[in-house]
Structure formats: structure tokens, C-alpha cells
Coordinates of C-alpha atoms in Angstrom, one line a residue:
Chain P
M1 CA -15.8 27.5 6.0
S2 CA -14.8 24.6 3.8
R3 CA -17.3 21.9 3.5
F4 CA -16.5 18.3 4.3
G5 CA -18.4 15.7 2.4
T6 CA -19.9 12.4 3.6
L7 CA -19.2 9.0 2.3
H8 CA -21.0 8.1 -1.0
L9 CA -22.1 4.6 0.1
P10 CA -24.1 3.0 -2.7
P11 CA -27.7 2.0 -1.9
A12 CA -28.6 -1.7 -2.0
T13 CA -30.3 -1.2 -5.4
D14 CA -27.3 0.3 -7.1
P15 CA -26.4 -2.0 -10.0
G16 CA -22.9 -0.7 -10.0
A17 CA -22.3 -1.4 -6.3
R18 CA -20.0 -4.3 -7.1
A19 CA -17.4 -1.8 -8.4
Y20 CA -17.7 0.6 -5.5
K21 CA -14.6 2.2 -4.2
E22 CA -14.1 5.2 -1.8
W23 CA -11.5 6.6 0.5
L24 CA -10.6 9.5 2.8
H25 CA -7.0 10.6 2.6
L26 CA -4.8 12.8 4.7
N27 CA -1.2 13.7 4.0
L28 CA 1.1 15.4 6.5
F29 CA 4.2 17.4 5.7
A30 CA 6.4 18.4 8.6
L31 CA 9.2 20.3 6.7
D32 CA 11.5 21.0 9.7
A33 CA 11.6 17.2 10.5
E34 CA 11.7 16.2 6.8
V35 CA 8.7 14.0 7.4
V36 CA 6.0 13.0 4.9
A37 CA 3.1 10.8 6.1
L38 CA -0.1 9.5 4.7
M39 CA -3.2 8.2 6.4
N40 CA -5.9 6.6 4.4
V41 CA -9.1 4.6 5.0
S42 CA -10.9 3.0 2.1
L43 CA -13.8 0.8 1.1
H44 CA -13.7 -1.7 -1.7
G45 CA -16.7 -3.6 -3.1
P46 CA -20.4 -3.8 -2.5
P47 CA -21.2 -3.0 1.2
L48 CA -23.6 -5.9 1.7
D49 CA -21.2 -8.4 0.3
R50 CA -19.2 -10.3 3.0
R51 CA -16.2 -10.2 0.6
A52 CA -16.1 -6.4 0.6
R53 CA -13.1 -4.9 2.4
S54 CA -12.2 -1.9 4.4
V55 CA -8.5 -1.0 4.3
A56 CA -6.7 1.4 6.6
V57 CA -3.1 2.5 5.9
A58 CA -0.8 4.8 7.9
L59 CA 2.8 5.3 6.6
G60 CA 5.4 7.9 7.4
S61 CA 8.7 8.5 5.8
G62 CA 11.3 10.1 8.1
A63 CA 14.5 11.9 7.3
D64 CA 16.4 8.6 7.1
G65 CA 14.1 7.4 4.3
E66 CA 12.7 4.6 6.4
W67 CA 8.9 4.0 6.5
S68 CA 7.1 3.6 9.7
G69 CA 3.5 2.3 9.9
G70 CA 1.4 -0.4 8.6
I71 CA -1.9 -1.6 7.1
E72 CA -5.1 -3.0 8.7
I73 CA -7.7 -4.9 6.5
S74 CA -11.1 -6.1 7.6
G75 CA -14.4 -7.0 6.2
M76 CA -16.5 -3.9 5.4
T77 CA -19.1 -5.1 7.9
E78 CA -16.5 -5.5 10.6
A79 CA -15.1 -2.0 10.4
R80 CA -17.2 0.8 11.7
V81 CA -18.4 2.7 8.6
E82 CA -20.4 5.9 9.2
P83 CA -21.3 8.7 6.8
Q84 CA -18.6 10.9 8.3
G85 CA -15.7 8.4 8.5
I86 CA -14.3 5.0 8.7
F87 CA -13.0 3.5 12.0
H88 CA -10.7 0.6 12.3
S89 CA -9.1 -0.7 15.5
T90 CA -5.8 0.9 14.9
I91 CA -6.4 3.6 12.2
S92 CA -9.4 5.9 11.8
L93 CA -10.2 8.9 9.7
A94 CA -13.4 10.9 10.2
T95 CA -14.9 14.4 10.0
A96 CA -15.4 16.0 13.4
P97 CA -19.1 16.2 14.5
D98 CA -19.1 20.0 14.0
Q99 CA -17.8 19.6 10.5
T100 CA -14.9 22.0 11.1
A101 CA -12.0 19.5 11.0
L102 CA -10.8 16.1 9.9
L103 CA -9.7 13.8 12.7
A104 CA -7.0 11.1 12.3
S105 CA -6.1 8.5 14.8
V106 CA -3.3 5.9 14.5
R107 CA -2.3 3.4 17.1
R108 CA 0.4 1.1 15.6
P109 CA 3.3 1.4 18.1
D110 CA 4.8 -2.0 16.9
D111 CA 5.0 -0.4 13.5
G112 CA 6.4 2.8 14.8
F113 CA 3.4 5.0 14.0
V114 CA 1.2 6.7 16.7
A115 CA -0.8 9.8 15.9
D116 CA -3.8 11.9 16.9
I117 CA -4.2 14.6 14.3
V118 CA -6.7 17.4 13.9
A119 CA -6.7 18.9 10.4
R120 CA -8.5 22.2 9.7
P121 CA -8.9 23.7 6.2
C122 CA -6.9 26.9 5.6
L123 CA -8.9 28.0 2.6
P124 CA -12.5 29.2 2.4
D125 CA -15.0 26.9 0.7
I126 CA -13.6 26.2 -2.7
D127 CA -15.2 24.0 -5.3
L128 CA -12.7 21.5 -6.3
D129 CA -15.0 18.6 -7.0
L130 CA -14.1 16.7 -10.2
Y131 CA -15.6 13.7 -12.0
A132 CA -14.1 11.7 -14.8
A133 CA -14.6 8.5 -16.7
F134 CA -12.3 5.8 -15.3
G135 CA -11.9 2.4 -16.7
S136 CA -15.3 0.6 -16.8
G137 CA -16.8 3.3 -14.6
W138 CA -16.0 6.7 -13.1
I139 CA -14.1 8.5 -10.4
G140 CA -14.9 11.5 -8.3
W141 CA -12.4 13.7 -6.5
A142 CA -12.9 16.4 -3.8
V143 CA -9.9 18.2 -2.5
M144 CA -8.9 20.4 0.5
P145 CA -5.3 21.2 -0.5
A146 CA -4.1 23.1 2.5
M147 CA -4.8 22.1 6.1
E148 CA -3.6 23.4 9.4
L149 CA -2.5 20.6 11.6
S150 CA -2.4 20.1 15.4
G151 CA -2.1 17.1 17.6
R152 CA 0.7 14.6 18.0
L153 CA 2.7 12.3 15.8
R154 CA 5.3 9.8 16.8
L155 CA 7.3 8.0 14.2
G156 CA 9.7 5.4 15.5
D157 CA 11.4 6.9 18.5
A158 CA 10.9 10.5 17.5
E159 CA 8.1 12.8 18.5
I160 CA 7.4 15.0 15.4
G161 CA 6.5 18.6 16.1
L162 CA 3.4 19.6 14.1
E163 CA 3.8 23.4 14.5
G164 CA 4.0 24.7 11.0
A165 CA 3.2 21.4 9.5
T166 CA 0.8 21.3 6.6
G167 CA -1.8 18.8 5.7
Y168 CA -3.6 17.8 2.4
H169 CA -6.9 16.1 2.4
D170 CA -8.9 14.6 -0.4
S171 CA -11.5 12.0 -1.0
N172 CA -12.1 9.8 -4.0
W173 CA -15.1 7.7 -4.8
G174 CA -16.6 5.9 -7.8
R175 CA -17.0 2.6 -9.6
W176 CA -14.1 0.7 -11.1
F177 CA -12.3 -2.6 -10.5
W178 CA -8.7 -3.0 -9.4
G179 CA -6.8 -4.8 -12.1
E180 CA -8.5 -2.9 -15.0
D181 CA -6.4 -0.9 -17.3
I182 CA -6.6 2.1 -15.1
A183 CA -4.0 4.1 -13.2
W184 CA -3.1 7.6 -12.2
E185 CA -0.3 10.0 -11.4
W186 CA -0.9 12.3 -8.5
G187 CA 1.4 14.5 -6.4
T188 CA 1.2 17.0 -3.6
F189 CA 4.1 19.3 -2.9
V190 CA 4.2 21.5 0.2
L191 CA 6.7 24.4 0.2
A192 CA 7.9 26.6 3.1
G193 CA 5.4 29.3 3.9
G194 CA 2.4 27.0 3.2
T195 CA 2.5 27.1 -0.6
V196 CA 1.0 23.9 -2.0
V197 CA 1.1 22.5 -5.5
V198 CA -1.2 19.7 -6.5
F199 CA -1.0 17.6 -9.7
A200 CA -3.2 14.8 -10.9
R201 CA -4.0 13.0 -14.1
N202 CA -5.6 9.6 -14.9
C203 CA -3.9 7.3 -17.4
N204 CA -3.6 3.6 -18.3
R205 CA -1.3 1.1 -16.5
L206 CA 1.5 1.6 -19.0
H207 CA 1.2 5.4 -18.6
D208 CA 1.3 5.9 -22.4
H209 CA -2.4 7.0 -22.7
L210 CA -2.6 10.1 -20.5
G211 CA -5.7 12.0 -19.4
A212 CA -5.9 15.7 -19.0
A213 CA -3.6 17.0 -16.2
H214 CA -5.0 19.0 -13.3
V215 CA -2.7 21.4 -11.5
F216 CA -3.4 24.1 -9.0
L217 CA -1.2 26.1 -6.8
V218 CA -2.2 27.5 -3.4
H219 CA -0.4 30.6 -2.2
D220 CA -1.3 33.2 0.4
G221 CA -4.9 31.9 0.6
K222 CA -5.4 32.1 -3.2
V223 CA -5.8 29.2 -5.7
F224 CA -4.0 29.5 -9.0
P225 CA -5.4 27.0 -11.6
F226 CA -3.7 26.0 -14.8
A227 CA -5.2 24.9 -18.0
P228 CA -4.2 21.3 -19.0
D229 CA -2.4 22.5 -22.1
R230 CA -0.3 24.9 -20.1
I231 CA 1.1 22.1 -17.9
S232 CA 4.2 20.0 -18.5
I233 CA 5.6 17.2 -16.5
T234 CA 8.8 15.2 -17.1
F235 CA 10.1 12.1 -15.4
E236 CA 13.8 11.3 -15.1
E237 CA 16.1 8.9 -13.2
S238 CA 14.9 6.2 -10.9
A239 CA 13.3 6.3 -7.5
P240 CA 14.6 4.0 -4.8
R241 CA 13.0 0.6 -4.7
P242 CA 10.1 0.3 -2.2
G243 CA 11.2 -0.1 1.3
R244 CA 7.8 -1.4 2.4
R245 CA 5.3 -3.3 0.4
L246 CA 1.9 -3.9 1.9
P247 CA 0.0 -6.1 2.5
G248 CA 2.9 -8.5 2.9
A249 CA 1.1 -11.6 1.6
L250 CA 0.4 -10.0 -1.7
A251 CA 4.0 -8.6 -1.9
A252 CA 5.1 -12.2 -1.5
I253 CA 3.4 -13.4 -4.6
Y254 CA 4.3 -10.4 -6.7
P255 CA 8.1 -10.4 -6.4
D256 CA 8.2 -9.1 -10.0
R257 CA 6.8 -5.8 -8.6
A258 CA 9.5 -5.4 -5.9
R259 CA 11.5 -3.1 -8.2
P260 CA 9.1 -1.0 -10.2
D261 CA 10.3 1.6 -12.7
L262 CA 9.5 4.8 -10.9
P263 CA 10.6 8.3 -11.6
G264 CA 13.3 9.6 -9.3
R265 CA 13.2 13.2 -10.5
I266 CA 10.0 15.0 -11.6
T267 CA 9.9 18.4 -13.1
L268 CA 6.4 20.1 -13.2
C269 CA 5.8 23.4 -14.9
G270 CA 2.7 25.5 -15.2
E271 CA 1.8 28.8 -16.8
S272 CA -1.3 30.9 -16.6
P273 CA -2.0 34.6 -17.1
T274 CA -1.3 35.2 -13.4
A275 CA 1.3 32.6 -12.5
I276 CA 4.2 30.7 -13.8
F277 CA 6.3 28.1 -11.9
E278 CA 8.7 25.3 -12.2
L279 CA 8.8 22.6 -9.4
V280 CA 11.5 20.0 -9.2
F281 CA 10.9 16.9 -7.0
E282 CA 13.7 14.5 -6.0
A283 CA 12.6 11.0 -4.7
R284 CA 14.0 9.9 -1.3
S285 CA 12.0 6.8 -0.5
T286 CA 9.2 4.6 -1.8
A287 CA 6.4 2.5 -0.3
Q288 CA 4.1 0.3 -2.3
L289 CA 0.4 -0.5 -1.6
I290 CA -1.0 -3.6 -3.4
L291 CA -4.8 -3.5 -3.9
A292 CA -6.7 -6.6 -4.8
E293 CA -10.3 -6.6 -6.1
P294 CA -12.4 -8.3 -3.4
T295 CA -15.0 -10.0 -5.7
M296 CA -13.0 -11.0 -8.7
P297 CA -9.3 -11.5 -9.6
G298 CA -7.5 -8.2 -10.3
T299 CA -4.7 -6.3 -8.7
S300 CA -3.3 -2.7 -8.9
W301 CA -0.2 -1.2 -7.4
I302 CA 0.0 2.2 -5.8
N303 CA 3.6 3.4 -5.4
E304 CA 4.0 6.3 -2.9
I305 CA 7.2 8.2 -3.6
A306 CA 8.3 10.7 -0.8
G307 CA 11.0 13.3 -1.3
K308 CA 12.2 16.9 -1.4
C309 CA 11.2 19.6 -3.8
S310 CA 12.0 23.1 -4.8
L311 CA 9.9 25.7 -6.6
V312 CA 10.6 28.9 -8.5
G313 CA 8.0 31.1 -10.0
Q314 CA 6.1 34.3 -10.3
L315 CA 2.6 34.7 -8.9
N316 CA 0.7 37.9 -9.5
G317 CA 3.9 39.7 -10.3
G318 CA 5.7 38.6 -7.2
R319 CA 8.7 36.2 -7.4
I320 CA 8.7 33.1 -5.3
R321 CA 11.4 30.6 -4.5
R322 CA 10.7 27.9 -1.9
D323 CA 11.9 24.5 -0.8
G324 CA 9.7 21.8 0.7
M325 CA 8.7 18.2 0.6
G326 CA 6.3 16.2 -1.5
I327 CA 4.7 12.9 -2.2
F328 CA 4.0 11.5 -5.6
E329 CA 1.7 8.5 -6.4
Y330 CA 2.5 6.4 -9.5
V331 CA -0.1 3.8 -9.9
E332 CA 0.2 0.7 -12.1
Chain X
M1 CA -12.8 -26.7 23.2
S2 CA -11.3 -24.4 20.5
S3 CA -11.8 -25.4 16.8
D4 CA -8.9 -23.1 15.8
P5 CA -6.1 -24.9 14.1
E6 CA -3.1 -25.7 16.2
H7 CA -0.8 -27.9 14.2
L8 CA 0.6 -27.2 10.8
D9 CA -1.5 -29.9 9.2
E10 CA -4.7 -28.3 10.6
W11 CA -3.8 -24.9 9.3
I12 CA -3.2 -26.3 5.8
A13 CA -6.4 -28.4 5.9
A14 CA -8.4 -25.3 7.0
L15 CA -7.0 -23.1 4.3
F16 CA -7.7 -25.7 1.6
A17 CA -11.2 -26.4 2.9
A18 CA -12.0 -22.6 2.8
L19 CA -10.7 -22.4 -0.8
S20 CA -12.7 -25.5 -1.8
V21 CA -16.0 -24.0 -0.6
A22 CA -15.5 -20.5 -2.0
E23 CA -13.5 -21.1 -5.2
P24 CA -13.7 -24.7 -6.2
H25 CA -12.1 -24.0 -9.5
N26 CA -9.0 -22.9 -7.8
A27 CA -9.1 -26.0 -5.5
T28 CA -9.2 -28.1 -8.8
A29 CA -6.3 -26.1 -10.2
I30 CA -4.2 -26.9 -7.1
R31 CA -5.1 -30.6 -7.4
R32 CA -4.1 -30.6 -11.1
L33 CA -0.8 -28.9 -10.3
A34 CA 0.0 -31.3 -7.5
G35 CA -0.9 -34.4 -9.5
A36 CA 0.4 -37.5 -7.8
V37 CA 3.3 -35.7 -6.0
R38 CA 3.4 -35.6 -2.2
A39 CA 5.4 -32.7 -0.7
R40 CA 6.7 -32.3 2.8
I41 CA 6.2 -28.9 4.6
A42 CA 7.8 -27.9 7.8
L43 CA 7.2 -24.9 10.0
D44 CA 9.6 -24.7 12.9
H45 CA 9.2 -28.0 14.7
Q46 CA 6.0 -29.1 13.0
A47 CA 5.8 -30.9 9.7
A48 CA 3.2 -32.4 7.4
S49 CA 3.1 -34.5 4.3
V50 CA 0.6 -33.2 1.7
G51 CA -0.8 -34.8 -1.4
F52 CA -4.1 -35.7 -3.0
R53 CA -6.1 -39.0 -3.1
G54 CA -8.4 -38.3 -6.0
K55 CA -10.2 -35.1 -5.2
L56 CA -9.5 -35.3 -1.5
L57 CA -6.6 -33.5 0.3
D58 CA -4.5 -36.2 2.0
I59 CA -2.5 -34.6 4.8
R60 CA -0.5 -36.4 7.4
R61 CA 1.3 -35.1 10.4
L62 CA 5.0 -35.9 10.5
K63 CA 7.6 -36.2 13.2
H64 CA 9.9 -33.4 12.2
T65 CA 12.9 -35.3 13.7
R66 CA 12.9 -37.4 10.5
P67 CA 14.8 -35.9 7.6
L68 CA 12.4 -34.7 4.9
R69 CA 12.2 -36.4 1.6
P70 CA 12.1 -34.1 -1.4
P71 CA 10.1 -32.2 -2.5
W72 CA 10.0 -30.2 0.7
G73 CA 9.7 -26.7 1.9
T74 CA 10.7 -25.3 5.3
T75 CA 10.3 -22.0 7.1
S76 CA 9.7 -20.6 10.5
R77 CA 6.9 -18.6 12.2
E78 CA 9.3 -15.6 12.4
C79 CA 9.7 -15.7 8.6
V80 CA 6.0 -16.1 7.9
T81 CA 5.0 -13.2 10.2
S82 CA 7.7 -11.0 8.8
L83 CA 6.4 -11.7 5.3
L84 CA 2.8 -11.1 6.3
C85 CA 3.6 -7.8 8.1
G86 CA 5.6 -6.5 5.1
Y87 CA 9.0 -6.6 6.9
L88 CA 10.6 -9.2 4.6
E89 CA 10.6 -9.9 0.9
V90 CA 10.5 -13.5 -0.3
S91 CA 13.9 -13.0 -2.1
E92 CA 15.4 -11.9 1.2
A93 CA 13.9 -14.9 3.1
I94 CA 15.5 -17.3 0.6
E95 CA 18.9 -15.5 0.6
M96 CA 19.1 -15.7 4.4
G97 CA 17.9 -19.4 4.4
W98 CA 14.7 -18.6 6.3
L99 CA 12.7 -20.1 3.5
E100 CA 14.1 -23.2 1.8
M101 CA 12.7 -25.5 -0.9
R102 CA 14.2 -28.7 -2.3
G103 CA 13.1 -30.8 -5.2
T104 CA 13.3 -30.8 -9.0
T105 CA 12.7 -27.5 -10.8
N106 CA 9.2 -28.5 -11.7
E107 CA 8.4 -29.6 -8.1
I108 CA 9.6 -26.2 -6.7
I109 CA 7.7 -24.3 -9.3
T110 CA 4.6 -26.3 -8.5
M111 CA 4.9 -25.6 -4.8
A112 CA 5.3 -21.9 -5.5
A113 CA 2.4 -21.8 -7.9
I114 CA 0.1 -23.5 -5.3
I115 CA 1.1 -20.9 -2.7
E116 CA 0.4 -18.2 -5.2
I117 CA -3.1 -19.5 -5.9
L118 CA -3.9 -19.7 -2.2
V119 CA -2.7 -16.2 -1.4
D120 CA -4.4 -14.7 -4.5
A121 CA -7.7 -16.4 -3.6
S122 CA -7.4 -15.3 0.0
T123 CA -8.0 -11.7 -1.0
R124 CA -11.6 -12.8 -2.0
I125 CA -12.3 -15.4 0.7
P126 CA -13.1 -14.0 4.1
R127 CA -12.6 -17.4 5.9
M128 CA -9.0 -17.5 4.7
Q129 CA -8.5 -13.9 5.8
R130 CA -9.8 -14.9 9.3
L131 CA -7.4 -17.8 9.4
S132 CA -4.5 -15.4 8.6
E133 CA -5.7 -13.1 11.4
K134 CA -5.9 -16.0 13.8
Y135 CA -2.3 -17.0 12.9
L136 CA -1.0 -13.4 13.5
A137 CA -3.0 -13.2 16.7
L138 CA -0.9 -16.1 18.1
G139 CA 1.7 -13.3 18.6
I140 CA 4.6 -11.8 16.8
P141 CA 7.7 -13.7 17.7
A142 CA 10.2 -10.8 17.5
D143 CA 10.5 -7.0 17.1
L144 CA 10.1 -7.3 13.4
R145 CA 10.4 -3.6 12.8
A146 CA 13.7 -3.2 14.7
W147 CA 15.1 -6.2 12.9
H148 CA 14.0 -4.9 9.5
L149 CA 15.6 -1.4 10.2
K150 CA 18.8 -3.1 11.2
R151 CA 18.9 -5.1 8.0
H152 CA 18.3 -2.0 5.9
A153 CA 21.0 -0.1 7.7
T154 CA 23.4 -2.9 7.1
K155 CA 22.5 -3.0 3.4
R156 CA 22.9 0.8 3.1
S157 CA 26.3 0.6 4.8
L158 CA 27.4 -2.2 2.5
S159 CA 26.2 -0.2 -0.6
A160 CA 28.1 2.8 0.6
L161 CA 31.3 0.8 0.9
E162 CA 30.7 -0.8 -2.5
R163 CA 30.2 2.6 -4.1
D164 CA 33.4 4.0 -2.4
F165 CA 35.3 1.0 -3.8
L166 CA 34.0 1.4 -7.3
E167 CA 34.6 5.2 -7.3
G168 CA 38.1 4.7 -6.0
A169 CA 38.8 2.2 -8.8
G170 CA 37.4 4.7 -11.3
L171 CA 34.6 2.3 -12.4
L172 CA 31.7 4.7 -11.9
G173 CA 30.8 7.0 -14.8
E174 CA 30.2 10.8 -14.3

């Protein structure tokens, strides 16, 4: 049984607590409905500082390319923060008490997003915990790349069936400041039949100093890793401009970020002794999350690009050709 | 008796007071930007005249029935809540006339710069965030999402017509 972690809240004596960041993240891919959704709850800043923030986001991109959902921000002391999860009044993510599932709840009918999701890991316990230097500090990453989903999701006027839908869950934690010269590129691509490809690499804000790429492919219950030097990724064309930028107040003072230069077509290739694949992702819609550092000036932008993808490859000698959907984060 | 702001002048005073306590250097920056200029601000049917007397914010409630003397800025609660909820970009608000500013170039730039300082500082000042929450708690004046979707659909439709026209005229490359 896969192991869910607990939040890594810093103790009061932690000298690096000012830079504390952590989140729980769940993506949902309903291929039949062409829906991609994300739910995220996060903590920013030293927990005992009244400026520290808890941020909850739920956004879903439907077949029409429109984004439903919204953002809720509160003081960290006002949100309910417990070792197994973070609870806001309209968006919550937490591990179930028996540690067998991740539970997500969203109640934002005015923003067109209502959900109660149960996500159970499809894979046995796998060790996908990574740590890396990140700006002035470091970042940790734990991943559950394939989740079986149940529950209900309503986007706009449509009830989205979750039978056959796939989830992706990860958590990040560490110490850094928004506004530093830090960024990342991350993508999760879910193909028909439950094949999942995950890509991630840290970089600087200009994306011209790139860290080692991490790619793994999940297929038929097996994980196929790829060495960084056997991975290639190319960016072409331009993604649509963000249809939603949140929070709105920060979007208002950064009009220069309303049309970021984002990739509209991404080609990801990987090769290993047991697997070779090429995945092509085409952007359909974009949303932008603007993150401000709560204890000092500094801002970062997370661009969420949703779209369709297709994969061809050979895994353990067997050919594979699948279509699906994905989401790619391009951070600046 | 509630101490929550009710009139526009009270909201502005509360925001600046919160800024002055938490980030006095930014309050000083705003005073320097404003200099000796007084601006008029209107939100729906409420209006206020804002300036500084030395270090002190000098804000006076106005009868909005009077024409405003430049520099001035006007908007509506519908526009402000649409912006705060991420359903409207500032450029769109200006294009549609939901957000207007009048004055010399420097006066308009100054008003925008002051707003930018206030919004940026609010991300670090809990009291300003609570004021924003109280303002939104007054209620959302319209179905912002429906209106946003309708506007997007209209834009997509116009873009499609434009593309068809350009293609028909042979003006789009392969």
C-alpha cells in the first residue's frame, strides 16, 4: 500500500521557517469528458507569523477550454492545518484517517466547481521522494503518479463522470522565497488505459539554466524511469493566453504578465534499456496563479497549461500508441 | 455599532491606515508620489477627494452629483469585484469604460503607481486582506462567471470571423 506523508511543518526553533513552503496537489484527468482539473492547498511562510498564508486553489478546464473554479486565501492560523491535510472553507485536501486515500472537497458553485473526490493510489509503495537545492534553500518532492478516482465533480453545468478518470498526486515542501530566481517545468500526461508520464525539472526564471530532468512512465503497474541524459524536451508555438489569472488583485497590478510566452506544443522523448517513447502535447487553455511572498516583496507566476497529448513508444518490447490529456506547469 | 467602513472615504482611510502601521516606508512612498496633488475617486454613487496635508492623509467625502475635477478615477463595485475575483483584466475594464481615469499623463501614472503599492503591500499585511474580505462579503453584485463566459464566447466568435475574413483575403500565411 502506498504511503501518504504528513505535512512537514517547521518547529518554532527552525531558523529557516521564514522561507517555509508546502503543498498537497491533486490533478484529475477525465479523458472521455476532455476535462483536466487541479486542486491544491498550500502553506507559505513561518506558521507562527500572522502574515503567513494558506492558499487553496481549484481549477478545471473543460472541453470548451474555459476554466471553472477559484482561489481562497487566508491566514495560516485561520485555515485548519493538521498533519494530514489543510482545510479551508471552500477547498480542502487531506489524507483519509486510515491512510488509504486522499480526499478532496471543493464547494465553489459561484465559480462553477463543486467536487468530492476520493483518490486511491494504483501502484504499490514506490519510493519517489526527491530533494534538490532550490534558490536560497531546497525543495522536496513526493509523488503518487497514478490514482484511481471516485466521487463527484461538477464543472459549470456539467456533471463529470469519474469512471475511468485518473488522478495524480504529489506534495512539495521546502524553503525558498517567491520572487527568487527560481522556477520549474513540470508536466503530467495521462493516456488512455491508465498510462501516465511525469516530467519535472527545476530551472531559473528565464529557463536558460536548466536542472536535471526527471521523467518516469507508469504503464501496467510498472514504473519506467529514464536517466536525465536520455531525455529530451522541445517547446514550440505559443499557448493561448491565460483565461483566468488568480488572485485577481495581483493580476490587476501585473498586466505585463497577462500574455506570457508559453509553449503551445511540447515534445517529450525518453529512452532507456527497457523503454522508448515520444509524447506530443498540444496546449488548449492556460490559467495563471500568482504567488506573493508573505513576509517580504517577491512574486512568482505559475502558468498551468491544459491540453491533449499523444504517445507512441515501445515498453518491454511491446508497442504502445495512446491518446490522452495533460497539464504542464511553466513557472516564472 | 459596526466599525467596518461603509463609505468610500472610510475604505480608503482604513487601507492607508493599515499600510502606515505595517509598512510605513510604503506609506511614505505614496505621500511622495502624491505630492501636493489632490485626486478625486468615485465608486458608483460615492466619491471622495484625496490628498495629503504634510504626513497626514486628507480625505473628504464628496457629493458625486458634482462633476469631478481632474485628476479623477471612477469605477463601480461590479468592476472591482470582477477584478478581485479574477473575472476581468484591467485592460478589459478600461476598454469597456468600467474603469476611467482623467488627468495629465503624470497624474494618471501616479494614481496607478499608488494603487500598485497598495495592492502589493496588501499581500503582506493581514489587516488589508481582511478589509478586502469584508468588501467582498458585502456581496457579489452579479453572476460574474456567467458574464465572463459570455464575454469570452463573444471574443472567440469575433476572432473566428476575423480569421475567416483574413483567410478569405489570402492574408494568412501557410
